[in-house]
CSV table of C-alpha atoms and ligand atoms in Angstrom, one decimal:
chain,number,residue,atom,x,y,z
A,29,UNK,CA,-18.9,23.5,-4.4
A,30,UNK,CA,-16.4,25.8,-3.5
A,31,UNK,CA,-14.2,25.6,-0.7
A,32,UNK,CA,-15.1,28.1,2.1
A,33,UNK,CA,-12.0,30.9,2.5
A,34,UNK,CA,-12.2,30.3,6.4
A,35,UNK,CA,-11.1,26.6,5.7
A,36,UNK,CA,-7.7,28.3,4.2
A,37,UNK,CA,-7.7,31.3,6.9
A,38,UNK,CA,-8.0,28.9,9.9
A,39,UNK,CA,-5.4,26.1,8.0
A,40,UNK,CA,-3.3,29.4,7.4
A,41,UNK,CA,-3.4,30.3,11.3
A,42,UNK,CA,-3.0,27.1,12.5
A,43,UNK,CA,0.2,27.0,10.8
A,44,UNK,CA,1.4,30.5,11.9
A,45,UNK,CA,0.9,29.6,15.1
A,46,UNK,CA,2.1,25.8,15.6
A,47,UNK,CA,3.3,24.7,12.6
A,48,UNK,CA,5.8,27.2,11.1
A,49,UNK,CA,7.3,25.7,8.4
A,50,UNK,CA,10.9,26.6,7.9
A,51,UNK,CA,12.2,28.7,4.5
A,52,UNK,CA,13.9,24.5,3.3
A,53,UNK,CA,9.6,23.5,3.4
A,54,UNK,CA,9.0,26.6,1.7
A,55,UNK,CA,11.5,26.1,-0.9
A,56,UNK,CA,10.3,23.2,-1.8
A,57,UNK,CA,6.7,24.1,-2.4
A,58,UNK,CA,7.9,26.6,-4.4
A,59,UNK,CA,10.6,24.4,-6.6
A,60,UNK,CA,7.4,21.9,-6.9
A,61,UNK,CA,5.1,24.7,-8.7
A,62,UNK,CA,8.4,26.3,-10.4
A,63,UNK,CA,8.6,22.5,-12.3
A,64,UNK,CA,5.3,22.1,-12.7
A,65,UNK,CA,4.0,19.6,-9.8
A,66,UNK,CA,0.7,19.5,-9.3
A,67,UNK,CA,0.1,21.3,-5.9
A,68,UNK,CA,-1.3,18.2,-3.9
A,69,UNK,CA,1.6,18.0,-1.4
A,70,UNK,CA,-0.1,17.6,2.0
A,71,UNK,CA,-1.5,21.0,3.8
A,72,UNK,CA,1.7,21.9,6.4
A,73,UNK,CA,-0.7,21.1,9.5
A,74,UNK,CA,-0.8,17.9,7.9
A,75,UNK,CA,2.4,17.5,7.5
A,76,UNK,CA,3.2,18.6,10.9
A,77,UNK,CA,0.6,16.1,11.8
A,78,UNK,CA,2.6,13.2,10.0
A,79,UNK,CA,5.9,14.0,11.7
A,80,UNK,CA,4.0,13.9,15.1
A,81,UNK,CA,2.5,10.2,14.4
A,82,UNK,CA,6.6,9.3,13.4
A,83,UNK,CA,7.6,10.1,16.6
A,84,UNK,CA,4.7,9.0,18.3
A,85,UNK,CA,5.1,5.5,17.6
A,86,UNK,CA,8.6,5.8,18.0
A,87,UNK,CA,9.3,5.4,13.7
A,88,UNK,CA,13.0,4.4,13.0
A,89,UNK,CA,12.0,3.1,9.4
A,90,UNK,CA,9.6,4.6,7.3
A,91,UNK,CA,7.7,3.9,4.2
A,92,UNK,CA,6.0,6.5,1.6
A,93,UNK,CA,4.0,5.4,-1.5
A,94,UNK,CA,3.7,8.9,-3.4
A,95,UNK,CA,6.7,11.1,-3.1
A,96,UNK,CA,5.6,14.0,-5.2
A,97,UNK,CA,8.4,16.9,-4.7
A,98,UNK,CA,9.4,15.2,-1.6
A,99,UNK,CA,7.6,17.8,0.8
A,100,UNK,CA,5.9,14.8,3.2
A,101,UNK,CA,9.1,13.2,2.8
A,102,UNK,CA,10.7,15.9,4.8
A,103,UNK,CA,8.4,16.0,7.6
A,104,UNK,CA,8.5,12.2,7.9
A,105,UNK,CA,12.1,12.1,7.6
A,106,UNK,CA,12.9,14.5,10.1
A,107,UNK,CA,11.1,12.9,13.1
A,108,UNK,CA,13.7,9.9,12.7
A,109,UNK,CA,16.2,9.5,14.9
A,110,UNK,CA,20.0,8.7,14.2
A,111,UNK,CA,20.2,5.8,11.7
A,112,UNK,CA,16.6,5.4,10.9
A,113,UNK,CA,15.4,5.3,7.4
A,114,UNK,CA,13.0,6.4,4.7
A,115,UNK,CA,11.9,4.8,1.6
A,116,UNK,CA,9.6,6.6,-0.4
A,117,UNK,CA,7.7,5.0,-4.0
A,118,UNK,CA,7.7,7.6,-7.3
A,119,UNK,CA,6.0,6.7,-10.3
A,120,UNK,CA,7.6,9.6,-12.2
A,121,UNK,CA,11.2,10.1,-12.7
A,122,UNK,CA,10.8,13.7,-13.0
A,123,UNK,CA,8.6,13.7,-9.7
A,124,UNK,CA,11.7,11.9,-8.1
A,125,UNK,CA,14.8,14.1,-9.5
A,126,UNK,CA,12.7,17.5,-7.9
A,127,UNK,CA,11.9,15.5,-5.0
A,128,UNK,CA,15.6,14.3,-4.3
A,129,UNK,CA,16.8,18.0,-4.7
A,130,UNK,CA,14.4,19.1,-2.5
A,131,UNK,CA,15.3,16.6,0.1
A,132,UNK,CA,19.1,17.0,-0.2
A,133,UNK,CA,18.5,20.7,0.4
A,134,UNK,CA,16.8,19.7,3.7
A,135,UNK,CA,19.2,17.8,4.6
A,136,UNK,CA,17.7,14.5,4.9
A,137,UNK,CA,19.4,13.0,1.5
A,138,UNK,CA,21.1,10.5,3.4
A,139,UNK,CA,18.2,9.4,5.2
A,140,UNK,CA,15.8,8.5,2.3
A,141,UNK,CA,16.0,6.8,-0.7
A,142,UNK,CA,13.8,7.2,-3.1
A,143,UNK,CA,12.5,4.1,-5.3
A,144,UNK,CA,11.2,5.4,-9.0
A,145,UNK,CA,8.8,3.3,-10.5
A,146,UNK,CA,5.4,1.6,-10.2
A,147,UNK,CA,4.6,1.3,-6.7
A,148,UNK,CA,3.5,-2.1,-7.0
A,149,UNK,CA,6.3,-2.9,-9.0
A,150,UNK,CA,8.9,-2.0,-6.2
A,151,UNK,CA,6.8,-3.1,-3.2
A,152,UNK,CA,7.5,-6.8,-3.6
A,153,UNK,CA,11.5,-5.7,-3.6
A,154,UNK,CA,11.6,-4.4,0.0
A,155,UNK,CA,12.5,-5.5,3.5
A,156,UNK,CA,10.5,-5.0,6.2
A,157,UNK,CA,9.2,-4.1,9.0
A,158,UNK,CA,8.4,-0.5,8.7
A,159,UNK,CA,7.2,1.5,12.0
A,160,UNK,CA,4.9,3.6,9.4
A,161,UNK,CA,3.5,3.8,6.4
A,162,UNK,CA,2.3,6.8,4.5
A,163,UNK,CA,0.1,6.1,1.8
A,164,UNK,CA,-0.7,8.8,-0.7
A,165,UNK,CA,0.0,7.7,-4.6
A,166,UNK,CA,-2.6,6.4,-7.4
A,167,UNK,CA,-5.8,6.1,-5.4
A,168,UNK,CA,-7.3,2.8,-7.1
A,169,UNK,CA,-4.3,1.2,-5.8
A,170,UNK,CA,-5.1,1.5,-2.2
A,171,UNK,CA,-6.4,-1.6,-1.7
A,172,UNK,CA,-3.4,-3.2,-2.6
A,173,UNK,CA,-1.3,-0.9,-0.9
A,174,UNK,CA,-3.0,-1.5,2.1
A,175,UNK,CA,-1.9,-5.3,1.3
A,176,UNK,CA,1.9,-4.5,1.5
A,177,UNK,CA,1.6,-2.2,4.1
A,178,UNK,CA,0.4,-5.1,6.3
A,179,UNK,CA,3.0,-7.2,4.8
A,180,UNK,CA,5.8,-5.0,5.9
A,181,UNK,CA,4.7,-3.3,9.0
A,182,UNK,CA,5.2,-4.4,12.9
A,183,UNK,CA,2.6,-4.9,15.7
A,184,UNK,CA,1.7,-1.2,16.6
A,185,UNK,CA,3.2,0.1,13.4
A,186,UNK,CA,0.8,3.2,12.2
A,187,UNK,CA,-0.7,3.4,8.4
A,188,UNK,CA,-2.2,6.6,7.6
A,189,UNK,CA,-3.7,7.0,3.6
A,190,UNK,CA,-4.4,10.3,2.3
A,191,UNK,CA,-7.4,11.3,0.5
A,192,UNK,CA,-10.2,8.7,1.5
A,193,UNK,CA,-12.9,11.1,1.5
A,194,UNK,CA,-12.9,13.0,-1.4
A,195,UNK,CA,-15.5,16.1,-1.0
A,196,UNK,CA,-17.6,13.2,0.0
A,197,UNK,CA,-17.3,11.8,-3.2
A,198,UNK,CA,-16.2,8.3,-1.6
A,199,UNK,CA,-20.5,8.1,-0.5
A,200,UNK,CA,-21.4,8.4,-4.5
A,201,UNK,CA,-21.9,5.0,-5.0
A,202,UNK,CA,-23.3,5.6,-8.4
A,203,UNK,CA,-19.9,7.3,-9.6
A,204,UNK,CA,-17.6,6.5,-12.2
A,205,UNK,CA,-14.3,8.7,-10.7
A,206,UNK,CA,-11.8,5.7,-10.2
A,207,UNK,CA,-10.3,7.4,-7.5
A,208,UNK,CA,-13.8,7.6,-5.4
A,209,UNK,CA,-14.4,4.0,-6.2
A,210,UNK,CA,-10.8,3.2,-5.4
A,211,UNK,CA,-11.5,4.9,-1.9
A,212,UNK,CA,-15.0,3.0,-1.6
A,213,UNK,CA,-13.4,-0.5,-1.8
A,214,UNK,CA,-10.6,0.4,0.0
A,215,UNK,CA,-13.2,1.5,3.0
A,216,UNK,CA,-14.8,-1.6,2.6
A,217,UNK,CA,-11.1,-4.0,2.7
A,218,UNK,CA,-10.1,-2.0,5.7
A,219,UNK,CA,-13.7,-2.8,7.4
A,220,UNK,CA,-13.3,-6.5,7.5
A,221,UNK,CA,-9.2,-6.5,7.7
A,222,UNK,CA,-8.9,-8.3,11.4
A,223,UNK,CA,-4.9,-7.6,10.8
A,224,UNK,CA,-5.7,-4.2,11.9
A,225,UNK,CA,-7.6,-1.2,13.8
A,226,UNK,CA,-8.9,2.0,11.9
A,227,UNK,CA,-10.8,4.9,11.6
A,228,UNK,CA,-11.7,7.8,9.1
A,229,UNK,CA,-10.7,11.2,9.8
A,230,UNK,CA,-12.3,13.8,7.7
A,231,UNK,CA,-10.7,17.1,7.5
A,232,UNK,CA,-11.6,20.8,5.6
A,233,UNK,CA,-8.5,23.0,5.3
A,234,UNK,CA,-6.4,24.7,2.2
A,235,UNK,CA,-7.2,21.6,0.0
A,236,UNK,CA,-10.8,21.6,0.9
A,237,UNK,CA,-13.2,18.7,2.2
A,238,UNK,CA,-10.9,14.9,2.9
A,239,UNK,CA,-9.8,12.9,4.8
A,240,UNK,CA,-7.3,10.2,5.7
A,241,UNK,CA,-7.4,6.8,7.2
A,242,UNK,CA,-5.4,6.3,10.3
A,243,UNK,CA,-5.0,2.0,11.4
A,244,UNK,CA,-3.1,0.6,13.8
A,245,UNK,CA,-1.5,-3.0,12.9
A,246,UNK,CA,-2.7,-5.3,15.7
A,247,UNK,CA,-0.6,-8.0,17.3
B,308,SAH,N1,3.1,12.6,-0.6
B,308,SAH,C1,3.3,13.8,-1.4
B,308,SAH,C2,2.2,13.9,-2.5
B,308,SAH,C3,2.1,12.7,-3.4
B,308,SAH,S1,1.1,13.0,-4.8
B,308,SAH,C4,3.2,15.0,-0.5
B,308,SAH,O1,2.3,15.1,0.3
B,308,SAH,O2,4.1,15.9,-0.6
B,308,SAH,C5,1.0,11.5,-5.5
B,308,SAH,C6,2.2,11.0,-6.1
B,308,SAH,O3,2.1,9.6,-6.4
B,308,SAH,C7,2.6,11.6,-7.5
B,308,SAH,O4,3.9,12.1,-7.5
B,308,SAH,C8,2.4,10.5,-8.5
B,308,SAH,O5,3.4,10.5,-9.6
B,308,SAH,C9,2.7,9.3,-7.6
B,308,SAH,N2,2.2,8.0,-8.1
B,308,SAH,C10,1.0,7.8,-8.9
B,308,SAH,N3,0.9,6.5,-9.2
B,308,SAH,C11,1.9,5.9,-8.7
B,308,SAH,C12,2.3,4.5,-8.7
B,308,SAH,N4,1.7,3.6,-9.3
B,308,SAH,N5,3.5,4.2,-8.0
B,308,SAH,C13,4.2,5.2,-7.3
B,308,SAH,N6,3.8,6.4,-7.3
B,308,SAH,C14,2.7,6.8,-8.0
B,309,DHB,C1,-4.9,14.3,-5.4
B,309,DHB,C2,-3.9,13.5,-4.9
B,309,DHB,C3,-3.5,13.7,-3.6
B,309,DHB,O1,-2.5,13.0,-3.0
B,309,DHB,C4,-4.0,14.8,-2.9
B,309,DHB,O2,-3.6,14.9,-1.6
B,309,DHB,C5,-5.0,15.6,-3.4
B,309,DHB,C6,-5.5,15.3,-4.7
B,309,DHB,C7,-5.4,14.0,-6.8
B,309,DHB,O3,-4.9,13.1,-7.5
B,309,DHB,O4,-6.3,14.8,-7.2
B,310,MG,MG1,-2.5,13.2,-0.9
């Protein structure tokens, strides 16, 4: 299926109106697709929407898992306040090297640090507690991430994971996508975690038909 061009005009609007991205976003999106990134960097509302939750709840240290070119990382990393702190995960060095540019140009440099390697490899090397985690690497992983995230969060800390629904594909039960059954068994570990609270937001927009978890880690 095709996504429907009003998904993009209205994603498009929103972001004229409320989100306007400044040229150092912009830049990077386009340093991203000038070294050959694949263009899944989160949709600017949602990245607007990710610096909202860091403030929200009040983040002073945040974790990523997926840095990409580093374009999440800058909306994360500028809702921190004065000495707070960003880690973000990268499985590819060449990922990380565009990403660090992107960020220095931004400003935030000095803020994040960026960890290359396996995710799961670096997990077990950090300190916590994080105030929120952003989730958005391998998908068969999340079950696991969701693990560590728990690990090194703090009562009312916030853990949002990109890409849960898929086009829907997350309901093919049948299916042999990795990444859909990944999100399937993730769905189901969240469901009977009791170490915290969570829904499933599904969204349409400029990347089409998704959806992200948002949980809450209870006391
Ligand atoms: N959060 C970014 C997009 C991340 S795309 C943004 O919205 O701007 C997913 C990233 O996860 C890719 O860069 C990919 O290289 C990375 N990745 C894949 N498997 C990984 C792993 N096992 N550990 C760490 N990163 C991984
Ligand atoms: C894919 C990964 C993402 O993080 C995303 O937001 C969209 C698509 C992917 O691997 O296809
Ligand atoms: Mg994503």
């Amino acid at each position: 299926m095709t996504d429907p061009q009003i998904w993009r005009d209205v994603d498009d609007w929103v972001t004229g109106l409320l989100v306007h991205p400044d040229d150092t976003l912009e830049d990077a999106l386009r340093d991203n697709a000038a070294a050959g990134l694949p263009p899944i960097d989160v949709t600017p509302p949602q990245g607007k929407m990710l610096h909202l939750l860091a403030r929200a709840c009040g983040a002073r240290r945040i974790l990523e898992i997926g840095t990409l070119g580093g374009y999440s990382t800058i909306w994360l990393a500028r809702a921190l306040p004065a000495g707070g702190e960003l880690v973000t995960l990268e499985l590819s060095p060449r990922h990380a090297e565009v990403a660090a540019a992107n960020l220095a140009r931004a400003g935030v440099g000095d803020r994040v640090r960026i960890e290359v390697g396996p995710a799961l490899e670096t997990l077990p090397r950090l300190a916590g507690p994080f105030d929120l985690v952003f989730v958005d690497a391998d998908k068969p992983s999340n079950t696991d991430y969701l693990t560590w995230a728990l690990a090194l969060t703090r009562p009312g800390a916030m853990i949002v994971v990109d890409n849960v629904v898929r086009r829907g594909s997350v309901l093919d039960t049948g299916g042999t996508d990795p990444s859909a059954i990944g999100s399937r068994r993730f769905a189901e570990a969240l469901a009977t975690e009791p170490r915290c609270s969570a829904t499933i937001v599904q969204t349409v927009g400029a990347k089409g038909h998704d959806g992200f978890v948002l949980a809450v880690v209870n006391g």
